[in-house]
XYZ file of C-alpha atoms in Angstrom:
748
model
C 34.228 133.621 -50.056
C 31.328 131.240 -50.655
C 31.398 127.756 -52.013
C 29.471 126.860 -55.128
C 25.994 125.581 -54.140
C 26.743 122.086 -55.469
C 29.734 121.804 -53.203
C 27.773 123.012 -50.180
C 25.301 120.189 -50.718
C 28.156 117.698 -50.783
C 29.652 118.737 -47.456
C 27.889 120.483 -44.577
C 30.676 122.932 -43.951
C 30.982 126.720 -44.137
C 33.608 128.503 -46.171
C 32.557 131.978 -45.081
C 35.297 134.303 -43.962
C 33.751 134.480 -40.484
C 34.699 130.832 -39.984
C 38.313 131.198 -41.171
C 41.157 130.713 -38.694
C 42.613 133.751 -36.930
C 45.611 133.702 -39.311
C 43.369 135.246 -41.983
C 41.712 137.968 -39.949
C 41.910 141.583 -41.040
C 44.479 143.430 -38.927
C 45.390 146.916 -40.101
C 48.544 146.927 -37.996
C 50.016 143.911 -39.744
C 52.595 144.859 -42.397
C 51.710 144.053 -46.022
C 52.890 140.657 -47.204
C 52.437 138.947 -43.849
C 49.222 137.012 -44.331
C 46.761 139.886 -44.729
C 43.798 139.085 -46.999
C 41.591 142.042 -47.835
C 38.418 140.536 -49.329
C 36.658 142.682 -51.906
C 32.867 142.434 -52.436
C 33.415 140.819 -55.858
C 35.552 138.057 -54.344
C 33.038 137.477 -51.558
C 30.295 136.703 -54.077
C 32.317 134.535 -56.489
C 32.311 130.777 -56.059
C 35.561 128.963 -55.397
C 35.279 127.166 -58.742
C 34.644 130.422 -60.600
C 37.740 131.946 -59.041
C 40.039 129.099 -60.035
C 38.674 128.803 -63.590
C 38.572 132.558 -64.222
C 41.299 133.884 -61.966
C 42.495 137.456 -61.642
C 45.406 136.419 -59.424
C 47.482 133.261 -59.713
C 50.168 131.842 -57.446
C 52.536 129.333 -59.049
C 54.486 126.924 -56.859
C 57.226 124.556 -57.972
C 58.809 126.319 -60.953
C 62.342 127.636 -61.400
C 64.438 128.819 -64.305
C 65.039 125.929 -66.682
C 62.124 123.905 -65.302
C 59.765 122.291 -67.854
C 56.901 123.356 -65.584
C 57.925 126.960 -66.132
C 57.729 126.537 -69.888
C 54.307 124.890 -69.516
C 52.895 128.123 -68.054
C 54.820 130.407 -70.426
C 51.666 131.473 -72.254
C 50.115 132.528 -68.954
C 53.226 134.477 -67.991
C 53.491 136.274 -71.313
C 49.992 136.660 -72.744
C 47.387 136.482 -69.977
C 45.965 139.414 -68.050
C 46.278 137.824 -64.604
C 48.524 138.975 -61.759
C 51.112 136.258 -61.189
C 52.954 135.473 -57.949
C 55.679 132.813 -57.914
C 56.412 130.981 -54.666
C 59.907 129.526 -54.383
C 61.732 129.652 -51.028
C 65.064 128.645 -52.619
C 65.271 131.129 -55.491
C 64.747 134.868 -54.994
C 63.894 135.298 -58.665
C 62.327 133.127 -61.365
C 61.923 134.196 -64.975
C 62.969 137.682 -64.006
C 60.196 137.947 -61.405
C 60.742 138.265 -57.649
C 59.511 135.235 -55.707
C 57.778 134.769 -52.350
C 59.029 132.415 -49.697
C 55.541 131.212 -48.744
C 51.899 131.561 -49.654
C 51.286 133.675 -46.567
C 53.748 136.268 -47.862
C 51.634 137.081 -50.919
C 49.849 140.367 -50.087
C 46.643 139.829 -52.110
C 43.870 137.199 -52.329
C 44.786 134.361 -54.690
C 42.127 132.982 -56.998
C 44.096 130.016 -58.356
C 46.998 128.214 -56.715
C 48.930 126.134 -59.260
C 50.981 123.391 -57.593
C 53.675 121.991 -59.881
C 55.215 119.955 -57.070
C 55.225 116.285 -56.132
C 52.286 114.746 -54.305
C 53.626 115.145 -50.772
C 54.706 118.775 -51.267
C 51.398 119.589 -52.969
C 49.531 118.391 -49.891
C 51.796 120.406 -47.611
C 51.102 123.564 -49.616
C 47.353 122.817 -49.620
C 47.429 122.493 -45.853
C 49.404 125.734 -45.497
C 46.780 127.492 -47.666
C 43.993 126.848 -45.146
C 42.998 130.171 -43.614
C 44.307 132.200 -46.545
C 41.953 133.731 -49.081
C 42.514 131.259 -51.915
C 39.812 130.241 -54.388
C 41.074 126.897 -55.572
C 43.996 124.584 -56.235
C 45.291 123.057 -59.467
C 47.177 119.890 -58.457
C 48.895 118.190 -61.389
C 51.045 115.684 -59.491
C 50.348 111.976 -59.564
C 50.945 109.653 -56.647
C 47.593 110.023 -54.934
C 44.616 107.656 -54.734
C 45.534 105.949 -58.006
C 48.724 104.352 -56.601
C 47.596 102.636 -53.406
C 47.249 103.200 -49.643
C 50.092 105.707 -49.256
C 48.749 107.836 -52.091
C 45.259 107.382 -50.749
C 46.335 108.914 -47.437
C 47.788 111.920 -49.275
C 44.537 112.308 -51.158
C 42.580 112.169 -47.901
C 44.762 114.965 -46.474
C 44.214 117.009 -49.638
C 40.447 116.649 -49.263
C 40.629 117.606 -45.583
C 42.541 120.753 -46.482
C 40.049 121.613 -49.240
C 37.141 121.207 -46.844
C 38.801 123.356 -44.202
C 39.839 126.057 -46.654
C 36.751 126.058 -48.846
C 38.864 125.421 -51.950
C 37.861 124.021 -55.296
C 40.413 121.383 -56.357
C 41.268 120.574 -59.964
C 42.972 117.174 -59.864
C 45.126 115.715 -58.536
C 46.832 113.535 -61.141
C 45.722 115.767 -63.994
C 46.987 118.080 -66.722
C 45.404 121.153 -65.158
C 43.104 123.792 -66.602
C 43.141 126.213 -69.554
C 41.079 129.369 -69.989
C 41.370 129.874 -73.746
C 39.919 133.404 -74.203
C 42.198 134.824 -71.502
C 45.225 132.680 -72.499
C 45.562 131.264 -69.003
C 47.218 127.846 -69.032
C 47.728 126.340 -65.583
C 48.497 122.990 -67.079
C 51.216 120.621 -68.209
C 49.425 120.218 -71.545
C 51.171 120.997 -74.805
C 50.774 124.595 -75.947
C 48.488 123.871 -78.895
C 46.907 126.592 -80.956
C 43.456 127.263 -79.534
C 40.777 129.573 -80.896
C 38.515 131.337 -78.367
C 34.889 130.259 -78.503
C 32.025 128.850 -76.478
C 32.792 125.112 -76.144
C 33.995 124.066 -72.676
C 35.380 120.558 -72.127
C 35.979 118.593 -68.936
C 38.001 115.404 -69.279
C 38.807 112.766 -66.701
C 41.608 111.678 -69.030
C 44.092 114.529 -69.267
C 45.677 113.753 -72.615
C 42.341 113.970 -74.421
C 42.366 117.703 -73.717
C 45.170 117.875 -76.286
C 43.103 115.908 -78.787
C 40.126 118.199 -78.296
C 42.340 121.249 -78.807
C 43.744 119.904 -82.069
C 40.317 118.903 -83.397
C 38.815 122.292 -82.545
C 41.664 124.211 -84.180
C 41.144 122.441 -87.505
C 37.443 123.349 -87.542
C 37.588 127.043 -88.266
C 33.964 127.682 -87.407
C 34.243 127.140 -83.647
C 36.461 127.799 -80.642
C 37.061 126.791 -77.045
C 36.348 128.417 -73.704
C 37.420 126.363 -70.662
C 39.400 123.106 -70.743
C 39.629 121.150 -67.502
C 41.576 117.974 -66.857
C 39.721 116.582 -63.835
C 42.112 113.767 -62.904
C 41.267 111.876 -59.731
C 38.507 114.349 -58.767
C 39.515 114.123 -55.141
C 37.155 116.939 -54.194
C 35.721 118.787 -57.194
C 34.127 116.412 -59.691
C 32.131 116.228 -62.918
C 28.900 117.188 -61.181
C 30.516 120.390 -59.924
C 32.025 121.290 -63.283
C 28.813 120.726 -65.244
C 26.809 122.630 -62.650
C 29.228 125.544 -62.977
C 29.250 125.489 -66.788
C 25.440 125.454 -66.852
C 25.536 129.022 -65.500
C 28.778 130.182 -67.089
C 27.853 132.975 -69.559
C 30.906 132.230 -71.720
C 30.033 128.546 -72.224
C 27.555 127.716 -74.990
C 28.186 123.957 -75.307
C 29.748 121.312 -73.075
C 31.964 118.351 -73.927
C 32.796 115.618 -71.413
C 35.299 112.766 -71.393
C 34.066 110.312 -68.768
C 35.662 107.360 -67.057
C 33.400 107.317 -63.991
C 30.588 109.425 -62.572
C 31.159 109.600 -58.827
C 27.939 111.335 -57.762
C 25.257 110.291 -60.281
C 22.300 112.130 -58.751
C 24.124 115.466 -58.651
C 25.703 114.872 -62.062
C 22.423 114.220 -63.865
C 20.785 117.126 -62.064
C 23.569 119.358 -63.394
C 23.049 117.952 -66.902
C 19.366 118.879 -66.707
C 20.308 122.394 -65.648
C 22.729 122.737 -68.554
C 20.119 121.582 -71.061
C 17.493 123.863 -69.559
C 19.941 126.754 -70.023
C 20.193 125.927 -73.743
C 23.600 124.240 -73.547
C 24.038 120.934 -75.396
C 26.220 118.240 -73.828
C 28.197 115.576 -75.706
C 30.315 112.931 -73.973
C 32.977 110.372 -74.787
C 32.727 107.359 -72.461
C 36.111 105.759 -71.945
C 36.875 102.291 -70.619
C 34.205 100.497 -72.636
C 36.076 97.179 -72.640
C 37.453 95.073 -69.805
C 41.069 95.877 -70.638
C 40.487 99.623 -70.915
C 38.521 99.584 -67.648
C 41.607 98.138 -65.981
C 43.741 100.833 -67.615
C 41.377 103.554 -66.390
C 41.623 102.243 -62.847
C 45.400 102.398 -62.939
C 45.345 105.812 -64.589
C 42.980 107.828 -62.414
C 41.890 105.536 -59.631
C 38.361 105.534 -61.112
C 36.907 102.041 -61.188
C 34.451 102.321 -64.038
C 31.056 100.718 -64.454
C 29.365 98.962 -67.319
C 29.626 100.999 -70.524
C 26.124 100.064 -71.711
C 24.635 101.398 -68.481
C 26.467 104.665 -69.024
C 25.276 104.884 -72.617
C 21.670 104.290 -71.569
C 21.820 106.789 -68.723
C 23.605 109.511 -70.688
C 21.261 109.330 -73.672
C 18.251 109.287 -71.356
C 19.566 112.453 -69.719
C 19.913 114.171 -73.100
C 23.673 113.730 -73.492
C 24.727 112.665 -76.970
C 27.700 110.305 -77.369
C 30.874 110.610 -79.388
C 33.656 108.077 -79.817
C 36.744 110.249 -80.368
C 37.854 113.854 -80.054
C 37.022 114.739 -83.655
C 33.465 113.478 -83.291
C 33.045 115.260 -79.961
C 33.880 118.579 -81.617
C 31.840 117.845 -84.746
C 28.731 117.043 -82.729
C 29.041 120.284 -80.775
C 30.140 122.480 -83.685
C 26.738 122.604 -85.398
C 24.940 123.705 -82.250
C 27.695 126.146 -81.373
C 27.104 128.008 -84.643
C 23.311 128.020 -84.873
C 21.239 130.713 -83.228
C 18.973 129.408 -80.482
C 15.862 129.932 -82.617
C 17.211 127.415 -85.148
C 17.938 124.638 -82.667
C 15.182 122.239 -83.593
C 14.784 118.599 -84.504
C 14.932 117.915 -88.238
C 12.088 115.738 -89.504
C 12.509 116.295 -93.242
C 15.963 116.896 -94.750
C 16.863 117.993 -98.277
C 20.305 117.142 -99.686
C 21.561 119.531 -102.365
C 24.699 119.160 -104.457
C 26.022 119.723 -107.959
C 27.473 116.190 -108.140
C 25.604 112.904 -108.116
C 28.287 111.110 -106.115
C 28.138 113.450 -103.144
C 24.350 113.738 -103.342
C 24.084 109.940 -103.131
C 26.794 109.573 -100.466
C 25.250 112.219 -98.224
C 21.777 110.735 -98.594
C 23.068 107.294 -97.612
C 24.839 108.701 -94.573
C 21.719 110.654 -93.610
C 19.644 107.469 -93.754
C 22.158 105.642 -91.582
C 21.797 108.368 -88.948
C 17.999 108.223 -88.977
C 17.157 111.282 -91.067
C 14.125 111.239 -93.355
C 14.524 112.549 -96.902
C 11.045 113.374 -98.280
C 10.630 112.215 -101.889
C 9.335 115.638 -103.078
C 7.712 114.003 -106.117
C 5.833 117.201 -106.910
C 9.205 118.736 -107.859
C 9.772 116.217 -110.669
C 7.978 118.139 -113.449
C 10.008 121.266 -112.725
C 13.251 119.282 -112.686
C 12.404 117.604 -115.971
C 11.792 120.988 -117.569
C 14.723 122.922 -116.073
C 17.514 120.478 -115.181
C 18.677 118.207 -117.970
C 19.796 114.851 -116.565
C 18.380 115.415 -113.084
C 15.254 113.441 -112.181
C 15.510 112.635 -108.444
C 14.376 115.593 -106.310
C 15.923 114.438 -103.018
C 18.866 113.994 -102.904
C 19.274 116.527 -105.667
C 22.132 116.359 -108.136
C 21.711 119.796 -109.719
C 24.462 118.952 -112.250
C 26.529 121.658 -113.875
C 23.397 123.160 -115.425
C 21.887 123.838 -112.011
C 23.904 126.933 -111.308
C 21.783 128.905 -113.806
C 18.572 128.126 -111.873
C 20.135 127.820 -108.425
C 18.119 130.708 -106.893
C 14.860 129.017 -107.974
C 16.070 125.704 -106.530
C 16.857 127.310 -103.180
C 13.448 129.011 -103.093
C 11.647 125.736 -103.902
C 13.427 123.647 -101.294
C 13.656 126.215 -98.517
C 9.958 127.103 -98.845
C 8.704 123.497 -98.975
C 6.475 122.485 -96.053
C 8.036 118.996 -96.249
C 11.541 120.286 -95.608
C 12.772 121.325 -92.169
C 16.401 121.843 -93.151
C 18.786 121.680 -96.122
C 22.381 120.510 -96.371
C 24.547 121.773 -99.234
C 27.595 119.666 -100.195
C 30.111 121.213 -102.600
C 33.860 121.805 -103.014
C 34.242 124.980 -100.959
C 37.940 125.133 -100.178
C 40.088 128.213 -100.606
C 41.003 126.929 -104.071
C 37.329 126.723 -105.083
C 36.170 130.247 -104.253
C 35.649 131.296 -107.891
C 33.336 128.381 -108.582
C 31.515 128.247 -105.270
C 30.946 131.769 -103.984
C 27.741 132.485 -105.919
C 26.200 129.127 -104.977
C 27.036 129.568 -101.299
C 25.841 133.168 -101.164
C 22.496 132.096 -102.635
C 22.196 129.198 -100.171
C 22.952 131.402 -97.143
C 20.511 134.079 -98.335
C 17.774 131.440 -98.740
C 18.275 130.192 -95.188
C 17.997 133.730 -93.899
C 14.906 134.438 -96.000
C 12.947 131.335 -94.938
C 14.251 131.017 -91.367
C 15.150 127.335 -91.571
C 18.355 125.788 -90.235
C 20.773 125.115 -93.072
C 24.081 123.292 -93.172
C 26.985 123.576 -95.543
C 30.009 121.354 -95.921
C 32.859 120.913 -98.307
C 33.272 117.483 -99.836
C 35.903 116.724 -97.183
C 37.715 118.715 -94.540
C 37.126 122.353 -93.627
C 35.493 125.102 -95.606
C 37.781 127.674 -97.133
C 38.221 130.796 -95.071
C 36.129 132.849 -97.503
C 33.284 130.343 -97.163
C 33.598 130.246 -93.399
C 33.450 134.029 -93.215
C 30.292 133.984 -95.334
C 28.576 131.322 -93.212
C 29.508 133.098 -89.984
C 27.337 136.073 -90.942
C 24.104 134.111 -90.539
C 22.916 132.312 -87.365
C 20.647 130.058 -89.460
C 23.631 128.406 -91.184
C 26.258 126.092 -89.697
C 29.458 124.883 -91.338
C 30.578 121.269 -91.060
C 33.671 119.197 -91.722
C 32.644 116.745 -94.432
C 29.218 115.149 -94.943
C 29.360 112.488 -92.211
C 30.677 114.831 -89.558
C 28.115 117.504 -90.437
C 25.264 115.010 -90.273
C 26.491 113.762 -86.905
C 26.297 117.308 -85.606
C 22.785 117.600 -87.012
C 21.825 114.384 -85.206
C 23.096 115.879 -81.956
C 21.001 118.945 -82.720
C 17.937 116.700 -82.823
C 18.885 114.933 -79.596
C 19.361 118.265 -77.861
C 16.145 119.770 -79.230
C 14.161 116.737 -78.058
C 15.554 116.872 -74.522
C 16.171 120.555 -73.809
C 12.496 121.394 -73.319
C 11.930 118.395 -71.097
C 14.828 119.363 -68.835
C 12.726 122.224 -67.464
C 9.734 120.016 -66.630
C 8.949 119.014 -63.075
C 10.981 116.047 -61.981
C 9.317 112.661 -61.653
C 9.190 112.025 -57.897
C 8.615 108.739 -56.079
C 8.586 107.817 -52.394
C 10.797 105.339 -50.625
C 9.231 101.887 -50.371
C 9.577 99.861 -47.155
C 11.349 96.544 -47.279
C 8.910 93.590 -47.173
C 8.587 92.112 -43.693
C 8.965 88.485 -44.693
C 12.160 86.532 -44.104
C 14.202 86.264 -47.315
C 15.084 82.896 -48.802
C 18.804 82.159 -48.990
C 19.494 81.257 -52.612
C 23.099 80.303 -53.398
C 24.325 82.693 -50.730
C 22.077 85.568 -51.821
C 18.927 86.909 -50.149
C 15.785 86.423 -52.236
C 12.245 87.533 -51.473
C 9.796 84.679 -51.298
C 7.455 84.235 -54.246
C 4.557 85.488 -52.113
C 6.419 88.568 -50.851
C 7.622 89.488 -54.337
C 4.136 89.089 -55.809
C 2.536 91.143 -53.048
C 5.197 93.833 -53.520
C 4.305 94.060 -57.220
C 0.618 94.136 -56.441
C 1.093 97.079 -54.039
C 2.878 98.969 -56.821
C 0.037 98.229 -59.284
C 2.229 95.918 -61.348
C -0.233 93.281 -62.610
C 0.359 89.783 -61.229
C -1.318 86.566 -62.374
C -3.515 84.884 -59.717
C -1.589 82.545 -57.416
C -1.950 80.419 -54.314
C 0.992 79.576 -52.084
C 0.727 76.244 -50.295
C 2.848 75.747 -47.192
C 4.345 72.478 -46.067
C 1.525 71.751 -43.584
C -1.243 72.412 -46.124
C -2.779 69.664 -48.207
C -5.776 71.390 -49.819
C -5.012 74.002 -52.472
C -8.360 75.790 -51.891
C -8.124 77.639 -55.237
C -10.351 80.522 -56.298
C -9.355 80.395 -59.980
C -9.972 77.811 -62.652
C -7.455 75.489 -64.272
C -5.563 74.092 -65.960
C -2.736 74.958 -63.590
C 0.979 75.504 -63.243
C 2.459 73.875 -60.156
C 5.988 74.852 -59.120
C 8.326 75.175 -56.183
C 7.686 78.757 -55.163
C 10.966 79.841 -53.623
C 13.525 78.373 -55.997
C 15.288 80.792 -58.316
C 16.350 78.445 -61.104
C 13.448 76.018 -61.322
C 14.312 74.699 -64.760
C 17.645 73.444 -63.410
C 15.710 71.235 -60.980
C 12.671 70.326 -63.058
C 10.603 72.179 -60.454
C 7.704 73.228 -62.731
C 4.722 71.151 -63.882
C 2.401 72.498 -66.607
C -1.204 71.848 -67.656
C -2.264 70.182 -64.410
C -6.006 69.653 -64.080
C -7.979 69.741 -60.838
C -7.822 65.979 -60.356
C -4.049 65.997 -60.612
C -3.329 68.903 -58.271
C -2.721 66.881 -55.127
C -0.368 64.524 -56.924
C 1.512 67.429 -58.564
C 1.958 69.197 -55.235
C 3.256 65.948 -53.748
C 5.800 65.572 -56.558
C 7.104 69.066 -55.967
C 7.508 68.445 -52.243
C 9.265 65.147 -52.881
C 11.654 66.934 -55.242
C 12.282 69.648 -52.648
C 13.095 67.068 -49.995
C 15.388 65.131 -52.320
C 17.381 68.209 -53.388
C 17.191 70.132 -50.102
C 15.118 72.942 -51.586
C 12.432 75.125 -49.960
C 9.227 73.123 -49.901
C 6.657 75.891 -50.437
C 4.593 75.264 -53.579
C 2.885 77.849 -55.773
C -0.132 77.157 -57.980
C -1.207 79.484 -60.798
C -3.590 79.205 -63.711
C -2.153 78.520 -67.150
C -2.519 82.037 -68.564
C -3.238 82.113 -72.322
C -1.132 84.769 -74.038
C -0.130 86.076 -77.438
C 3.218 87.544 -76.431
C 5.845 87.770 -73.736
C 8.056 90.558 -72.425
C 11.004 90.580 -70.089
C 11.374 93.339 -67.467
C 14.263 93.522 -65.050
C 15.930 95.850 -62.562
C 19.629 95.901 -61.856
C 21.445 97.988 -59.254
C 24.308 99.902 -60.917
C 26.805 102.543 -59.833
C 24.632 105.143 -61.584
C 21.437 104.003 -59.882
C 18.746 101.374 -60.533
C 18.493 100.421 -64.194
C 15.223 99.080 -65.629
C 15.801 96.686 -68.522
C 13.165 95.741 -71.106
C 13.196 93.122 -73.840
C 10.930 90.861 -75.808
C 10.379 87.665 -73.841
C 10.401 84.010 -74.677
C 12.882 82.980 -77.360
C 13.276 86.549 -78.588
C 15.615 87.580 -75.750
C 18.016 84.839 -76.849
C 17.469 85.201 -80.599
C 17.567 88.988 -80.843
C 20.128 89.428 -78.042
C 18.717 92.873 -77.604
C 17.383 94.809 -74.646
C 16.779 98.460 -73.856
C 17.099 100.272 -70.584
C 16.254 103.348 -68.537
C 17.724 104.696 -65.335
C 14.971 104.894 -62.703
C 12.871 106.816 -62.010
C 11.572 107.954 -65.389
C 8.341 109.215 -66.865
C 5.804 107.831 -69.328
C 7.366 109.538 -72.321
C 10.697 107.897 -71.540
C 8.962 104.533 -71.326
C 7.235 104.996 -74.686
C 10.560 105.972 -76.272
C 12.107 102.810 -74.866
C 9.354 100.693 -76.409
C 9.799 102.513 -79.713
C 13.344 101.155 -79.880
C 11.741 97.803 -80.780
C 9.461 99.115 -83.543
C 11.618 97.581 -86.262
C 11.010 94.080 -84.850
C 7.219 94.566 -85.316
C 6.324 91.880 -82.778
C 4.488 94.338 -80.537
C 2.561 95.800 -83.480
C 0.602 92.782 -84.649
C 3.129 90.744 -86.636
C 1.490 88.187 -88.981
C -2.033 88.995 -87.894
C -1.452 88.776 -84.156
C -3.194 91.218 -81.865
C -1.095 94.369 -81.240
C 0.138 94.992 -77.730
C -1.334 97.776 -75.629
C 1.845 99.861 -75.531
C 0.281 102.675 -73.517
C -0.502 100.269 -70.681
C 2.887 98.600 -71.014
C 4.557 101.989 -70.688
C 2.604 102.613 -67.479
C 3.820 99.283 -66.104
C 7.414 100.180 -66.922
C 7.020 103.494 -65.079
C 5.703 101.625 -62.013
C 8.639 99.217 -62.151
C 10.928 102.239 -62.321
C 9.194 103.789 -59.326
C 9.628 100.525 -57.434
C 13.314 100.414 -58.369
C 13.930 104.036 -57.381
C 11.977 103.774 -54.148
C 13.757 100.658 -52.921
C 17.402 101.443 -53.663
C 18.387 100.920 -50.019
C 17.440 97.253 -50.056
C 16.714 96.039 -53.627
C 19.603 94.479 -55.528
C 17.867 93.107 -58.635
C 14.605 91.721 -59.895
C 13.409 89.879 -62.994
C 9.844 89.677 -64.257
C 10.127 86.904 -66.792
C 7.779 86.474 -68.393
C 5.376 89.395 -68.384
C 2.602 87.836 -70.427
C 0.520 89.716 -72.978
C -3.064 88.483 -72.683
C -6.409 89.475 -74.136
C -7.196 91.103 -70.785
C -3.907 92.992 -70.409
C -0.537 92.109 -68.924
C 0.290 89.665 -66.161
C 3.536 88.820 -64.398
C 3.584 85.091 -63.784
C 7.030 84.796 -62.269
C 9.515 87.062 -60.523
C 12.924 86.893 -58.904
C 13.689 89.626 -56.403
C 17.095 89.694 -54.713
C 17.653 92.030 -51.757
C 20.561 93.205 -49.656
C 20.870 92.161 -46.017
C 18.593 94.232 -43.782
C 19.968 97.418 -42.210
C 18.562 100.121 -39.947
C 18.121 102.388 -42.987
C 15.316 100.141 -44.215
C 12.975 101.736 -41.673
C 12.903 105.036 -43.551
C 9.774 105.225 -45.671
C 8.739 108.824 -46.145
C 11.618 110.525 -47.965
C 11.063 111.287 -51.657
C 13.542 110.681 -54.478
C 13.516 112.319 -57.888
C 14.759 111.504 -61.353
């Protein structure tokens, strides 16, 4: 039995049978049912997580006749194809099945051990499973790390047992897991109707599994594969699940409900693998407000981070976001239905309908979601001649007369070089079959003929079954659930198409950067690099810095190599404006006096006395660039500088490291402001160079994670000669022995 590769990376242990305790050794003289575990070649090559999610044998502990836990696994008992063994030392029979007094008495390897017992008993059974051939545990009990020190000790023992036994662990404090195609429900979730399909969902909030099930059932076009309630993730976590689903042949799309990512590097690596395997990922991020963060902590023991950081990092990784269970399913449903050859970004969209209201509504919604509707003005003469009362080509209200020329309309729009995809909005319920079948058949045939992705939705709610059956025959056509929901799925299609190809590219790699040698300045209890050290650090990373001269306390002559006028300021003070510690437009004759004023101010307010002199740099724009250490990794933040940060209250971000294309996409988020593009006759910014600077800042952030806490470059001036940082704050953590490591590489 081998662990999944992700889990091996997390813990340097072996789960091979050779390392198992003597209790599990093969002994032909031992009677059956006394701890013998004959390992077949198929079991030896399956990962622990694969065994527990797709078990052939299941042991259930903690159920008895009349127990609600027994009813929770009724579907598994009645409908699944697994071999089931019930462990109950007090009852010789449960549900008409003979029981076993202990796990060791079960005569076959167990893929999934379902523990419907309290926290303490669950740990005892996990510990007794060590040395037996068991794939993984499903632990639904609460009372672990989420409740305090006593529960934390139980969780530690559970992890120790998992490490020793090589188990995957679903939970604890979870609803369990459901394998929909095989009707295996090792969960305390309600027994909702679930249609088999390719969407697998992992949720750190158990109850949302029920919401996902209900949303998926209503959308007749799609179904579910694996549902996992991850709970506290004591041992097996989101990174493991996504890594597994990336390779799972039965999973075609992945949904996540996230409270906290515990191992960001491994998680985002798994996301890249999933995308590279053609599997879209959509996530709901919970705990986006202070109150719900507190609730999440009490619920799963997961202290969550800043929601905006998660949104930035997830979108950067190619994960689209949803805000409830319905939207999660809608965003995945479109991709689930389309053949892989039709998964492409939609640049030009045509909206087709027989009613002006839905044509207009859908077009408005499409615009809100960023779709472009080409005007198609060259279609106007044909419309004027063939469609009375219809003059706007896109969105098209074909009116009641359009049905007579509908095949020509489909040919025109599907064959247009300006159109990448079409969406057809029409009443297509079971009650509307007589009036809609011909129109839908023509639409589906056109998509097949021209090989373009096409989307069909009823005016609201699901398609009728007849319509769904018709759409299901063609991989170029996807059915939606109302115009907004269908368009949201199409937007996710674009997000996926844009990122999937990049997921296979070589990772952007940077090297660890040594901590500057200088002694940090203590600023309000925090450690801050001196102005000189911060500037030299930027210069070594090819981040442009304005000329400067640092003048120590014993120096009286500035000895400048650059012309004035000058800025004179206290160098090693973080909040200079609070102290009046900056003097502007100082000429050469006034330098000595200005330096003296700064030193007098430093003495009076007990501030560091080092003075910095810089030229007054003429500029035609300012940017703000910052780095903040987060639980997901270093986050680079960009915004327009000067008054615009305060007026616009808008910044963008990227998790470091990142590449040039990411940086250009970040800058493009500010295109609507127009400031960087020559607003009111100003010179446009060199965005290519600015993107390069952002990449270098990201490399600095990623290479210094062991000692860098945060930095601000404010402002980064835009000059006729390029960009120049004229000021920087760089806060660091107290020095440790790890700061000596300089050669290891890190990757995005």
